Protein backbone atom coordinates (compact mmCIF):
# COMPACT_ATOMS: atom_id res chain seq x y z
CA UNK A 1 0.00 0.00 0.00
CA UNK A 2 2.68 2.47 1.04
CA UNK A 3 4.84 1.65 -1.97
CA UNK A 4 1.97 2.63 -4.26
CA UNK A 5 1.77 6.02 -2.55
CA UNK A 6 5.50 6.53 -2.91
CA UNK A 7 5.58 5.70 -6.58
CA UNK A 8 2.72 8.13 -7.17
CA UNK A 9 4.64 10.87 -5.45
CA UNK A 10 7.72 10.22 -7.51
CA UNK A 11 5.75 10.44 -10.71
CA UNK A 12 4.36 13.83 -9.79
CA UNK A 13 7.83 15.10 -8.92
CA UNK A 14 9.40 13.77 -12.10
CA UNK A 15 6.77 15.46 -14.19
CA UNK A 16 7.33 18.75 -12.35
CA UNK A 17 3.64 18.88 -11.49
CA UNK A 18 2.32 20.92 -8.60
CA UNK A 19 1.80 18.89 -5.43
CA UNK A 20 -1.34 19.09 -3.29
CA UNK A 21 -0.28 22.35 -1.77
CA UNK A 22 0.32 23.90 -5.14
CA UNK A 23 4.07 24.22 -4.67
CA UNK A 24 6.11 23.11 -7.64
CA UNK A 25 7.78 19.79 -7.13
CA UNK A 26 11.09 19.61 -8.81
CA UNK A 27 14.45 17.98 -8.31
CA UNK A 28 16.30 20.80 -10.01
CA UNK A 29 17.73 23.85 -8.35
CA UNK A 30 14.98 26.39 -8.70
CA UNK A 31 16.39 29.59 -7.24
CA UNK A 32 14.00 32.22 -8.58
CA UNK A 33 15.30 34.84 -10.95
CA UNK A 34 13.78 37.85 -12.72
CA UNK A 35 12.12 36.64 -15.91
CA UNK A 36 13.00 39.94 -17.59
CA UNK A 37 16.66 40.61 -16.70
CA UNK A 38 17.36 37.00 -15.62
CA UNK A 39 19.27 38.14 -12.49
CA UNK A 40 18.75 36.46 -9.14
CA UNK A 41 18.22 38.45 -5.95
CA UNK A 42 18.27 42.25 -5.68
CA UNK A 43 18.77 44.40 -8.76
CA UNK A 44 21.31 47.26 -8.97
CA UNK A 45 18.95 49.69 -7.25
CA UNK A 46 18.34 47.21 -4.42
CA UNK A 47 14.84 46.24 -5.56
CA UNK A 48 13.90 42.68 -4.54
CA UNK A 49 12.19 40.08 -6.69
CA UNK A 50 8.41 40.35 -6.43
CA UNK A 51 5.51 38.30 -7.67
CA UNK A 52 1.84 38.96 -7.12
CA UNK A 53 -0.13 37.18 -9.81
CA UNK A 54 -1.04 33.55 -10.43
CA UNK A 55 2.39 32.33 -11.56
CA UNK A 56 3.55 29.17 -9.85
CA UNK A 57 6.74 27.45 -8.84
CA UNK A 58 9.80 29.49 -9.67
CA UNK A 59 8.24 31.34 -12.62
CA UNK A 60 6.95 34.88 -12.76
CA UNK A 61 9.38 36.57 -10.36
CA UNK A 62 10.67 39.97 -11.45
CA UNK A 63 12.11 43.23 -10.18
CA UNK A 64 9.51 45.98 -10.05
CA UNK A 65 11.72 48.38 -12.09
CA UNK A 66 12.07 45.62 -14.72
CA UNK A 67 8.30 45.09 -14.92
CA UNK A 68 7.78 48.85 -15.25
CA UNK A 69 10.36 49.09 -18.04
CA UNK A 70 8.82 46.13 -19.82
CA UNK A 71 5.30 47.59 -19.46
CA UNK A 72 6.45 50.96 -20.78
CA UNK A 73 7.89 49.32 -23.87
CA UNK A 74 4.65 47.42 -24.54
CA UNK A 75 2.74 50.70 -24.20
CA UNK A 76 5.06 52.43 -26.70
CA UNK A 77 4.79 49.53 -29.14
CA UNK A 78 1.01 49.50 -28.94
CA UNK A 79 0.95 53.25 -29.53
CA UNK A 80 3.27 53.02 -32.52
CA UNK A 81 1.14 50.33 -34.09
CA UNK A 82 -1.70 52.86 -33.84
CA UNK A 83 -4.96 52.02 -35.52
CA UNK A 84 -7.94 50.87 -33.55
CA UNK A 85 -6.11 49.64 -30.48
CA UNK A 86 -8.19 49.52 -27.32
CA UNK A 87 -7.01 51.51 -24.31
CA UNK A 88 -7.15 48.35 -22.24
CA UNK A 89 -4.69 46.68 -24.65
CA UNK A 90 -2.30 49.61 -24.47
CA UNK A 91 -2.34 49.52 -20.65
CA UNK A 92 -2.25 45.76 -20.46
CA UNK A 93 1.48 45.43 -19.76
CA UNK A 94 0.99 47.44 -16.56
CA UNK A 95 -1.96 45.47 -15.26
CA UNK A 96 -1.55 41.87 -16.35
CA UNK A 97 1.28 39.41 -15.93
CA UNK A 98 2.23 38.21 -19.44
CA UNK A 99 3.26 34.79 -18.09
CA UNK A 100 0.06 33.68 -16.41
CA UNK A 101 -2.28 36.22 -18.03
CA UNK A 102 -3.78 37.16 -14.67
CA UNK A 103 -4.05 40.61 -13.18
CA UNK A 104 -1.35 41.73 -10.79
CA UNK A 105 -2.49 41.85 -7.18
CA UNK A 106 -1.78 43.74 -3.98
CA UNK A 107 1.36 45.83 -3.86
CA UNK A 108 2.51 45.02 -7.40
CA UNK A 109 -0.83 46.26 -8.70
CA UNK A 110 -0.60 49.34 -6.51
CA UNK A 111 2.87 50.22 -7.85
CA UNK A 112 2.09 49.33 -11.47
CA UNK A 113 -0.99 51.58 -11.61
CA UNK A 114 1.13 54.42 -10.24
CA UNK A 115 3.72 53.74 -12.95
CA UNK A 116 0.97 53.57 -15.59
CA UNK A 117 -0.30 57.06 -14.79
CA UNK A 118 3.24 58.45 -14.69
CA UNK A 119 4.08 56.86 -18.06
CA UNK A 120 0.90 58.05 -19.78
CA UNK A 121 1.24 61.59 -18.44
CA UNK A 122 4.91 61.73 -19.45
CA UNK A 123 4.81 60.09 -22.85
CA UNK A 124 1.31 60.35 -24.22
CA UNK A 125 1.30 64.02 -25.09
CA UNK A 126 -1.00 65.76 -27.49
CA UNK A 127 -4.65 66.60 -27.11
CA UNK A 128 -6.45 64.10 -29.31
CA UNK A 129 -9.42 62.14 -28.04
CA UNK A 130 -7.42 58.93 -28.18
CA UNK A 131 -4.97 60.42 -25.68
CA UNK A 132 -7.81 61.61 -23.47
CA UNK A 133 -9.36 58.15 -23.39
CA UNK A 134 -6.01 56.58 -22.57
CA UNK A 135 -5.35 59.14 -19.84
CA UNK A 136 -8.80 58.53 -18.32
CA UNK A 137 -8.29 54.76 -18.42
CA UNK A 138 -4.95 55.05 -16.59
CA UNK A 139 -6.37 57.42 -13.97
CA UNK A 140 -9.36 55.11 -13.40
CA UNK A 141 -7.14 52.08 -12.83
CA UNK A 142 -5.07 54.09 -10.36
CA UNK A 143 -8.06 55.54 -8.49
CA UNK A 144 -9.39 52.03 -7.86
CA UNK A 145 -6.18 51.28 -5.95
CA UNK A 146 -6.27 54.29 -3.64
CA UNK A 147 -7.56 54.20 -0.10
CA UNK A 148 -9.09 57.58 0.75
CA UNK A 149 -8.60 56.76 4.40
CA UNK A 150 -4.81 57.04 4.02
CA UNK A 151 -3.26 60.48 3.87
CA UNK A 152 -0.98 60.03 0.86
CA UNK A 153 -3.60 58.15 -1.12
CA UNK A 154 -6.24 60.76 -0.29
CA UNK A 155 -4.19 63.64 -1.72
CA UNK A 156 -3.33 61.66 -4.86
CA UNK A 157 -6.93 60.52 -5.23
CA UNK A 158 -8.30 64.05 -4.94
CA UNK A 159 -5.96 65.16 -7.72
CA UNK A 160 -6.97 62.24 -9.97
CA UNK A 161 -10.63 62.84 -9.22
CA UNK A 162 -10.31 66.42 -10.46
CA UNK A 163 -8.52 65.30 -13.62
CA UNK A 164 -11.17 62.68 -14.35
CA UNK A 165 -14.00 65.19 -13.97
CA UNK A 166 -12.25 67.55 -16.39
CA UNK A 167 -11.62 64.74 -18.89
CA UNK A 168 -15.24 63.59 -18.70
CA UNK A 169 -16.39 67.15 -19.41
CA UNK A 170 -14.18 67.27 -22.49
CA UNK A 171 -15.21 63.87 -23.85
CA UNK A 172 -18.93 63.98 -23.14
CA UNK A 173 -20.00 65.96 -26.16
CA UNK A 174 -17.68 64.56 -28.78
CA UNK A 175 -19.56 62.45 -31.29
CA UNK A 176 -16.47 60.79 -32.74
CA UNK A 177 -15.58 59.03 -29.49
CA UNK A 178 -18.99 58.62 -27.94
CA UNK A 179 -18.92 54.80 -28.20
CA UNK A 180 -15.45 54.41 -26.67
CA UNK A 181 -16.29 56.98 -24.05
CA UNK A 182 -19.45 55.12 -23.03
CA UNK A 183 -17.36 52.01 -22.55
CA UNK A 184 -15.17 53.61 -19.91
CA UNK A 185 -17.63 56.11 -18.44
CA UNK A 186 -19.09 53.47 -16.11
CA UNK A 187 -15.63 52.44 -14.93
CA UNK A 188 -14.76 56.06 -14.22
CA UNK A 189 -17.88 56.50 -12.11
CA UNK A 190 -17.30 53.18 -10.35
CA UNK A 191 -13.72 54.16 -9.46
CA UNK A 192 -14.99 57.49 -8.10
CA UNK A 193 -17.68 55.76 -6.03
CA UNK A 194 -15.10 53.37 -4.67
CA UNK A 195 -12.72 56.18 -3.73
CA UNK A 196 -15.47 58.28 -2.13
CA UNK A 197 -16.53 55.25 -0.17
CA UNK A 198 -13.03 54.74 1.23
CA UNK A 199 -12.83 58.43 2.19
CA UNK A 200 -15.90 57.70 4.29
CA UNK A 201 -17.03 61.20 5.31
CA UNK A 202 -20.75 62.03 5.15
CA UNK A 203 -20.14 64.32 2.17
CA UNK A 204 -18.11 61.80 0.21
CA UNK A 205 -20.62 59.03 0.95
CA UNK A 206 -23.41 61.23 -0.40
CA UNK A 207 -21.38 61.95 -3.53
CA UNK A 208 -20.86 58.20 -3.96
CA UNK A 209 -24.60 57.66 -3.58
CA UNK A 210 -25.32 60.23 -6.28
CA UNK A 211 -22.75 58.67 -8.60
CA UNK A 212 -24.18 55.19 -8.09
CA UNK A 213 -27.58 56.59 -9.07
CA UNK A 214 -25.96 58.01 -12.23
CA UNK A 215 -24.44 54.64 -13.14
CA UNK A 216 -27.82 52.97 -12.70
CA UNK A 217 -29.39 55.54 -15.02
CA UNK A 218 -26.72 55.05 -17.66
CA UNK A 219 -27.06 51.27 -17.45
CA UNK A 220 -30.84 51.24 -17.69
CA UNK A 221 -30.69 53.66 -20.66
CA UNK A 222 -28.08 51.52 -22.42
CA UNK A 223 -29.77 48.23 -21.52
CA UNK A 224 -26.42 46.54 -21.79
CA UNK A 225 -25.05 43.65 -19.81
CA UNK A 226 -23.66 45.40 -16.73
CA UNK A 227 -24.94 42.94 -14.17
CA UNK A 228 -21.62 42.51 -12.46
CA UNK A 229 -20.94 46.22 -12.03
CA UNK A 230 -24.48 46.78 -10.78
CA UNK A 231 -24.35 44.08 -8.11
CA UNK A 232 -20.97 45.48 -7.00
CA UNK A 233 -22.49 48.95 -6.69
CA UNK A 234 -25.64 47.61 -5.01
CA UNK A 235 -23.51 46.10 -2.27
CA UNK A 236 -21.64 49.39 -1.92
CA UNK A 237 -24.95 51.28 -1.74
CA UNK A 238 -26.09 49.14 1.17
CA UNK A 239 -22.80 49.81 2.96
CA UNK A 240 -23.19 53.53 2.34
CA UNK A 241 -26.74 53.50 3.68
CA UNK A 242 -25.63 51.69 6.79
CA UNK A 243 -22.74 54.13 7.37
CA UNK A 244 -24.91 57.19 6.83
CA UNK A 245 -27.74 55.93 9.03
CA UNK A 246 -25.39 54.68 11.72
CA UNK A 247 -27.28 51.38 11.73
CA UNK A 248 -25.69 48.07 11.10
CA UNK A 249 -27.37 47.20 7.84
CA UNK A 250 -24.14 45.52 6.79
CA UNK A 251 -25.12 42.51 8.81
CA UNK A 252 -28.51 42.34 7.14
CA UNK A 253 -27.05 42.38 3.69
CA UNK A 254 -24.38 39.81 4.38
CA UNK A 255 -27.16 37.68 5.75
CA UNK A 256 -29.08 38.11 2.57
CA UNK A 257 -28.45 34.72 1.13
CA UNK A 258 -30.28 35.24 -2.12
CA UNK A 259 -28.31 38.35 -2.87
CA UNK A 260 -24.97 36.59 -2.30
CA UNK A 261 -26.06 33.57 -4.27
CA UNK A 262 -27.13 35.65 -7.26
CA UNK A 263 -23.92 37.65 -7.09
CA UNK A 264 -21.84 34.48 -7.20
CA UNK A 265 -23.87 32.94 -10.04
CA UNK A 266 -23.49 36.16 -12.06
CA UNK A 267 -19.75 36.18 -11.44
CA UNK A 268 -19.39 32.55 -12.56
CA UNK A 269 -21.33 33.33 -15.73
CA UNK A 270 -19.61 36.58 -16.66
CA UNK A 271 -16.06 36.03 -15.39
CA UNK A 272 -15.73 32.25 -15.15
CA UNK A 273 -15.39 30.21 -12.00
CA UNK A 274 -11.66 30.67 -11.51
CA UNK A 275 -11.53 34.47 -11.72
CA UNK A 276 -10.31 35.96 -8.40
CA UNK A 277 -13.43 38.16 -8.24
CA UNK A 278 -15.65 35.09 -8.63
CA UNK A 279 -13.73 33.29 -5.91
CA UNK A 280 -14.16 36.27 -3.58
CA UNK A 281 -17.89 36.39 -4.16
CA UNK A 282 -17.96 32.62 -3.54
CA UNK A 283 -16.39 33.28 -0.13
CA UNK A 284 -19.08 35.91 0.54
CA UNK A 285 -21.75 33.37 -0.36
CA UNK A 286 -20.16 30.78 1.95
CA UNK A 287 -20.17 33.35 4.78
CA UNK A 288 -23.87 34.04 4.19
CA UNK A 289 -24.61 30.29 4.16
CA UNK A 290 -22.65 29.82 7.37
CA UNK A 291 -24.59 32.60 9.07
CA UNK A 292 -27.80 30.82 8.14
CA UNK A 293 -26.40 27.61 9.69
CA UNK A 294 -26.05 25.95 6.27
CA UNK A 295 -22.54 24.84 7.21
CA UNK A 296 -22.35 21.76 4.99
CA UNK A 297 -23.19 23.70 1.83
CA UNK A 298 -20.76 26.46 2.86
CA UNK A 299 -18.00 23.91 3.41
CA UNK A 300 -18.57 22.13 0.10
CA UNK A 301 -18.43 25.45 -1.74
CA UNK A 302 -15.21 26.50 0.03
CA UNK A 303 -13.56 23.12 -0.61
CA UNK A 304 -14.29 23.58 -4.31
CA UNK A 305 -12.94 27.15 -4.25
CA UNK A 306 -9.76 26.10 -2.43
CA UNK A 307 -9.09 23.53 -5.12
CA UNK A 308 -9.64 26.05 -7.92
CA UNK A 309 -7.64 28.75 -6.11
CA UNK A 310 -4.65 26.47 -5.52
CA UNK A 311 -4.65 25.10 -9.05
CA UNK A 312 -5.15 28.35 -10.92
CA UNK A 313 -3.66 31.05 -8.70
CA UNK A 314 -1.44 29.18 -6.25
CA UNK A 315 -1.65 28.82 -2.49
CA UNK A 316 -0.09 32.24 -1.76
CA UNK A 317 -2.49 34.26 -3.88
CA UNK A 318 -4.68 36.37 -1.62
CA UNK A 319 -7.90 34.98 -3.07
CA UNK A 320 -6.77 31.45 -2.14
CA UNK A 321 -5.65 32.59 1.31
CA UNK A 322 -9.10 34.13 1.90
CA UNK A 323 -10.80 30.83 1.08
CA UNK A 324 -8.51 28.92 3.44
CA UNK A 325 -9.30 31.39 6.23
CA UNK A 326 -13.04 31.02 5.66
CA UNK A 327 -12.70 27.25 5.56
CA UNK A 328 -10.93 27.23 8.94
CA UNK A 329 -13.91 29.10 10.35
CA UNK A 330 -16.64 26.83 8.96
CA UNK A 331 -14.73 23.72 9.98
CA UNK A 332 -14.89 24.75 13.63
CA UNK A 333 -17.28 22.53 15.56
CA UNK A 334 -19.16 24.07 18.46
CA UNK A 335 -20.99 22.16 21.13
CA UNK A 336 -22.87 23.13 24.25
CA UNK A 337 -21.91 21.36 27.44
CA UNK A 338 -25.22 20.71 29.16
CA UNK A 339 -23.86 20.81 32.70
CA UNK A 340 -22.22 24.18 32.00
CA UNK A 341 -24.80 25.74 29.69
CA UNK A 342 -22.10 27.33 27.56
CA UNK A 343 -20.42 26.45 24.31
CA UNK A 344 -16.99 25.03 23.58
CA UNK A 345 -14.99 24.15 20.50
CA UNK A 346 -15.08 20.38 19.98
CA UNK A 347 -11.90 18.81 18.59
CA UNK A 348 -12.61 15.09 18.15
CA UNK A 349 -14.21 11.99 19.63
CA UNK A 350 -12.35 9.44 21.68
CA UNK A 351 -13.16 5.91 22.83
CA UNK A 352 -15.42 5.10 19.90
CA UNK A 353 -17.37 8.27 20.38
CA UNK A 354 -18.24 7.82 24.02
CA UNK A 355 -16.06 10.82 24.95
CA UNK A 356 -15.59 14.14 23.20
CA UNK A 357 -12.44 16.26 23.43
CA UNK A 358 -13.10 19.97 23.81
CA UNK A 359 -10.73 22.88 23.49
CA UNK A 360 -10.07 23.95 27.05
CA UNK A 361 -12.17 26.99 27.71
CA UNK A 362 -12.91 25.80 31.21
CA UNK A 363 -13.31 28.42 33.92
CA UNK A 364 -10.04 29.06 35.68
CA UNK A 365 -10.81 31.74 38.23
CA UNK A 366 -11.69 30.45 41.69
CA UNK A 367 -14.33 33.18 41.87
CA UNK A 368 -16.15 31.70 38.92
CA UNK A 369 -19.14 29.81 40.33
CA UNK A 370 -18.89 27.38 37.42
CA UNK A 371 -15.64 25.90 38.71
CA UNK A 372 -17.47 23.69 41.16
CA UNK A 373 -19.83 22.32 38.57
CA UNK A 374 -16.95 21.54 36.24
CA UNK A 375 -15.16 19.62 38.95
CA UNK A 376 -15.93 16.38 37.18
CA UNK A 377 -14.29 17.48 33.93
CA UNK A 378 -10.67 16.37 33.83
CA UNK A 379 -8.33 18.75 32.01
CA UNK A 380 -5.84 17.08 29.67
CA UNK A 381 -2.40 17.83 31.08
CA UNK A 382 -0.54 20.49 29.11
CA UNK A 383 -3.06 20.68 26.31
CA UNK A 384 -5.71 22.96 27.66
CA UNK A 385 -8.28 20.53 26.39
CA UNK A 386 -10.98 18.63 28.27
CA UNK A 387 -12.51 15.21 27.77
CA UNK A 388 -16.16 14.87 28.66
CA UNK A 389 -18.80 12.19 28.09
CA UNK A 390 -20.51 12.63 24.71
CA UNK A 391 -23.87 12.38 26.46
CA UNK A 392 -23.17 15.76 28.06
CA UNK A 393 -22.81 17.70 24.78
CA UNK A 394 -25.28 19.18 22.33
CA UNK A 395 -24.23 20.35 18.88
CA UNK A 396 -24.65 24.10 18.47
CA UNK A 397 -26.86 25.33 15.59
CA UNK A 398 -24.85 25.22 12.36
CA UNK A 399 -22.92 22.11 13.39
CA UNK A 400 -22.83 19.26 10.84
CA UNK A 401 -24.03 15.98 12.35
CA UNK A 402 -24.61 12.37 11.31
CA UNK A 403 -27.51 10.19 12.53
CA UNK A 404 -26.99 6.76 14.08
CA UNK A 405 -28.85 4.19 16.14
CA UNK A 406 -32.35 5.23 15.04
CA UNK A 407 -34.56 2.16 15.38
CA UNK A 408 -38.10 3.37 14.89
CA UNK A 409 -39.61 2.40 11.59
CA UNK A 410 -40.29 6.01 10.53
CA UNK A 411 -36.76 7.20 11.20
CA UNK A 412 -34.30 4.34 10.68
CA UNK A 413 -33.74 5.41 7.06
CA UNK A 414 -31.97 8.50 8.46
CA UNK A 415 -29.11 6.47 9.93
CA UNK A 416 -25.86 7.50 8.25
CA UNK A 417 -27.44 10.64 6.76
CA UNK A 418 -25.73 13.97 7.35
CA UNK A 419 -27.17 17.41 7.94
CA UNK A 420 -26.82 20.73 9.79
CA UNK A 421 -28.35 21.38 13.19
CA UNK A 422 -30.64 24.38 12.74
CA UNK A 423 -32.01 24.73 16.25
CA UNK A 424 -31.83 22.86 19.50
CA UNK A 425 -33.75 22.29 22.69
CA UNK A 426 -31.16 22.11 25.46
CA UNK A 427 -33.55 20.87 28.16
CA UNK A 428 -35.09 18.08 26.09
CA UNK A 429 -31.79 17.21 24.41
CA UNK A 430 -33.20 17.38 20.87
CA UNK A 431 -32.00 19.02 17.66
CA UNK A 432 -33.77 20.05 14.48
CA UNK A 433 -31.66 18.71 11.60
CA UNK A 434 -31.82 19.77 7.95
CA UNK A 435 -30.40 16.99 5.80
CA UNK A 436 -28.03 17.41 2.88
CA UNK A 437 -29.69 14.75 0.75
CA UNK A 438 -32.51 16.12 -1.32
CA UNK A 439 -35.95 14.83 -0.46
CA UNK A 440 -35.25 14.23 3.23
CA UNK A 441 -37.55 16.32 5.41
CA UNK A 442 -36.10 18.38 8.30
CA UNK A 443 -36.42 16.19 11.39
CA UNK A 444 -36.14 16.56 15.17
CA UNK A 445 -33.56 14.03 16.39
CA UNK A 446 -32.59 13.12 19.95
CA UNK A 447 -29.02 14.00 20.85
CA UNK A 448 -28.28 10.34 21.60
CA UNK A 449 -28.81 9.58 17.91
CA UNK A 450 -26.51 12.31 16.62
CA UNK A 451 -22.77 12.57 16.36
CA UNK A 452 -20.85 15.70 15.49
CA UNK A 453 -19.38 15.33 12.01
CA UNK A 454 -15.80 16.56 12.15
CA UNK A 455 -15.01 15.88 8.52
CA UNK A 456 -17.47 15.85 5.64
CA UNK A 457 -17.60 12.68 3.53
CA UNK A 458 -17.11 13.03 -0.21
CA UNK A 459 -20.22 14.28 -1.94
CA UNK A 460 -22.38 11.36 -2.98
ZN1 LIG B 1 14.98 42.19 -13.22
ZN1 LIG C 1 2.07 35.65 -13.49
mmCIF file of N, CA, C and O and ligand atoms in Angstrom, residues 34-39 43 49 62-63 66-67, ligand 1:
data_model
loop_
_atom_site.group_PDB
_atom_site.id
_atom_site.type_symbol
_atom_site.label_atom_id
_atom_site.label_comp_id
_atom_site.label_asym_id
_atom_site.label_seq_id
_atom_site.Cartn_x
_atom_site.Cartn_y
_atom_site.Cartn_z
ATOM 1 N N UNK A 34 14.662 36.909 -12.009
ATOM 2 C CA UNK A 34 13.781 37.846 -12.719
ATOM 3 C C UNK A 34 13.579 37.349 -14.146
ATOM 4 O O UNK A 34 14.550 37.107 -14.863
ATOM 5 N N UNK A 35 12.346 37.176 -14.561
ATOM 6 C CA UNK A 35 12.117 36.641 -15.907
ATOM 7 C C UNK A 35 12.447 37.656 -16.987
ATOM 8 O O UNK A 35 12.541 37.317 -18.157
ATOM 9 N N UNK A 36 12.691 38.909 -16.589
ATOM 10 C CA UNK A 36 13.001 39.938 -17.589
ATOM 11 C C UNK A 36 14.510 40.131 -17.733
ATOM 12 O O UNK A 36 15.062 40.009 -18.821
ATOM 13 N N UNK A 37 15.216 40.376 -16.598
ATOM 14 C CA UNK A 37 16.664 40.607 -16.703
ATOM 15 C C UNK A 37 17.463 39.345 -16.375
ATOM 16 O O UNK A 37 18.682 39.324 -16.504
ATOM 17 N N UNK A 38 16.780 38.305 -15.921
ATOM 18 C CA UNK A 38 17.362 36.995 -15.623
ATOM 19 C C UNK A 38 18.330 36.979 -14.437
ATOM 20 O O UNK A 38 19.011 35.987 -14.187
ATOM 21 N N UNK A 39 18.414 38.095 -13.686
ATOM 22 C CA UNK A 39 19.274 38.140 -12.495
ATOM 23 C C UNK A 39 18.535 37.557 -11.292
ATOM 24 O O UNK A 39 17.324 37.716 -11.169
ATOM 25 N N UNK A 43 18.182 43.784 -7.570
ATOM 26 C CA UNK A 43 18.767 44.399 -8.765
ATOM 27 C C UNK A 43 19.723 45.509 -8.331
ATOM 28 O O UNK A 43 19.957 45.706 -7.137
ATOM 29 N N UNK A 49 13.090 40.760 -5.762
ATOM 30 C CA UNK A 49 12.189 40.076 -6.690
ATOM 31 C C UNK A 49 10.789 40.091 -6.091
ATOM 32 O O UNK A 49 10.618 39.849 -4.900
ATOM 33 N N UNK A 62 10.008 38.880 -10.725
ATOM 34 C CA UNK A 62 10.672 39.966 -11.446
ATOM 35 C C UNK A 62 10.963 41.116 -10.495
ATOM 36 O O UNK A 62 10.388 41.201 -9.415
ATOM 37 N N UNK A 63 11.888 41.997 -10.917
ATOM 38 C CA UNK A 63 12.114 43.235 -10.177
ATOM 39 C C UNK A 63 11.069 44.238 -10.636
ATOM 40 O O UNK A 63 10.811 44.346 -11.840
ATOM 41 N N UNK A 66 12.051 46.370 -13.447
ATOM 42 C CA UNK A 66 12.073 45.624 -14.716
ATOM 43 C C UNK A 66 10.663 45.521 -15.305
ATOM 44 O O UNK A 66 10.471 45.686 -16.507
ATOM 45 N N UNK A 67 9.675 45.212 -14.424
ATOM 46 C CA UNK A 67 8.298 45.091 -14.920
ATOM 47 C C UNK A 67 7.837 46.437 -15.488
ATOM 48 O O UNK A 67 7.185 46.498 -16.533
HETATM 49 ZN ZN1 LIG B 1 14.978 42.191 -13.219
#
